[in-house]
Amino acid sequence: MNGLAGKRILLGITGGIAAYKAIELVRLLGKSGAEVQVVLTGAASQFVTPMTLQAVSGRPVRQDQFDPAHEAAMGHIELARWADMVLVVPASAGFMARLASGFADNLLATLCLATAAPIALAPAMNQQMWQNAATQDNVMRLQQRGIVLWGPASGDQACGETGPGRMLEPEALLYRVQSHFSPGALDGVRVLLTAGPTREPLDPVRFIGNRSSGKMGFSLATAFVAAGARVELVAGPVALATPAGVDRIDVETACEMEQAVMDRVGGCDIFVGCAAVADYRPERIANQKIKKHNDEMEIRLVRNPDILARVAARPAAPFTVGFAAETQDPEGYAEKKRIAKRIDMIAANLVGAPEGGFERDENALTLLWEGGREQLPMSDKRQLAERLVAVVAERYLAARHPSR
Ligand code: CTP
């Protein structure tokens, strides 16, 4: 999985204080066997020198779009064709705007336009710049075109502020490159997932349910299979086809879901609670259809078991991931849930907003774990699931092998 032997990485560096971290990434990529061609923008050379990057990459650095020496040898079109992947580390707000608009006014932007290779960006900027509507607009446009964003992470920034905009660390970026080329990052890992709603019966014909479609959980199951995992999916009642390679167990109530999970959780490596499990169920289920008699009616509800918390509380618990759908302050509530349920990671999202969430094809998530967070911007649930699985795999492997 580590081997990048023979892979050709065109590594663009744009102007930003995080550029110094690109030096370490070039070194790590080279150590994994990749060939790395560094391309510096003018602004980047204010932060790192071509000499240093030539030394770590073992190749002359490219900077000038109209350099006659290089155009005579490997010109910019050949270079664009040469790459198996284009990686921009760090990607500044200005560069992302340039790319979103399709400008070809420097060598790196030209190469990005001219290449058929996949492009990944590792954004780094001041948190206000990241959150600016113009930047978010550009992010959306780039993602819609299939350009992948790795990060940014959140935390202390070089400018003294705190927030989203920190570049991912070189090791995390290396891992993303490795997963890109050998998607079997989770080869042989056992994953158990819950998905969809639960139905809590009142009588033979009625139930208490919710609006979960199961799409996120099913997309996650697909993405885990693609990453090489052996996947078991405990699904509530949903109208979705079973993804290829997934072992599906259908259940209806929260108690059935809990039983199905507990029967299978032993020996599982990662547990993801994606189901919208009813917190309460009717205390009694009528044997016959309930008839209307009075103007009012009371139904007494009792608490359902918290499946996620029970899995996390097991001795030798798997790496546990939960979801928190909130109508306000998603990160605040999600972090409280993460700590209360003692789970490794939580994916928070805002529901009740016009876009995203239940019954939608698109969603945005904020992933929170002890000492870290990552924002996965609005995208379709399939793409979102792939990104979520990449981060889960990274955190799972880091937890199992702390030296990574
Ligand atoms: N979950 C679970 N078993 C339950 C309830 C929830 O496994 N009985 C899991 C869900 O799959 C999800 C997370 O826990 O991963 C959601 O947490 P929860 O506290 O139940 O969310 P809400 O019901 O929205 O909580 P609250 O009403 O307290 O906001």
Coordinates of C-alpha atoms and ligand atoms in Angstrom, one line a residue, residues 194 273-275 277-279 304-308 322-323 325-326 337 341, ligand 1:
T194 CA -26.0 0.8 10.6
G273 CA -23.5 4.2 13.3
C274 CA -25.2 6.0 10.4
A275 CA -28.8 4.9 11.2
V277 CA -32.3 5.2 15.4
A278 CA -35.5 6.1 17.2
D279 CA -34.6 7.2 20.7
N304 CA -34.3 2.6 23.2
P305 CA -30.8 1.2 23.7
D306 CA -28.1 3.5 22.4
I307 CA -26.4 1.2 19.9
L308 CA -23.4 3.4 19.2
G322 CA -21.2 8.3 14.8
F323 CA -23.4 10.9 13.2
A325 CA -27.8 15.6 12.7
E326 CA -28.6 18.9 14.3
K337 CA -22.2 13.6 21.8
K341 CA -20.8 8.4 23.9
Ligands
CTP1 N1 -27.6 6.1 17.7 C1 -27.6 4.7 18.0 N2 -28.6 4.2 18.8 C2 -29.6 5.0 19.3 C3 -29.6 6.4 19.0 C4 -28.6 6.9 18.2 O1 -26.7 4.0 17.6 N3 -30.5 4.5 20.0 C5 -26.5 6.7 16.9 C6 -26.9 7.1 15.5 O2 -26.7 6.1 14.6 C7 -25.9 8.3 15.3 C8 -25.8 8.9 16.7 O3 -26.0 7.8 17.6 O4 -24.6 7.9 14.9 C9 -26.8 10.0 16.9 O5 -26.8 10.3 18.3 P1 -28.1 10.7 19.1 O6 -27.7 11.1 20.4 O7 -29.1 9.6 19.1 O8 -28.7 11.8 18.2 P2 -30.1 12.4 18.4 O9 -31.2 11.4 18.5 O10 -30.3 13.4 17.4 O11 -29.9 13.0 19.9 P3 -30.6 14.2 20.6 O12 -32.0 14.0 20.4 O13 -30.1 14.1 22.0 O14 -30.0 15.4 19.9

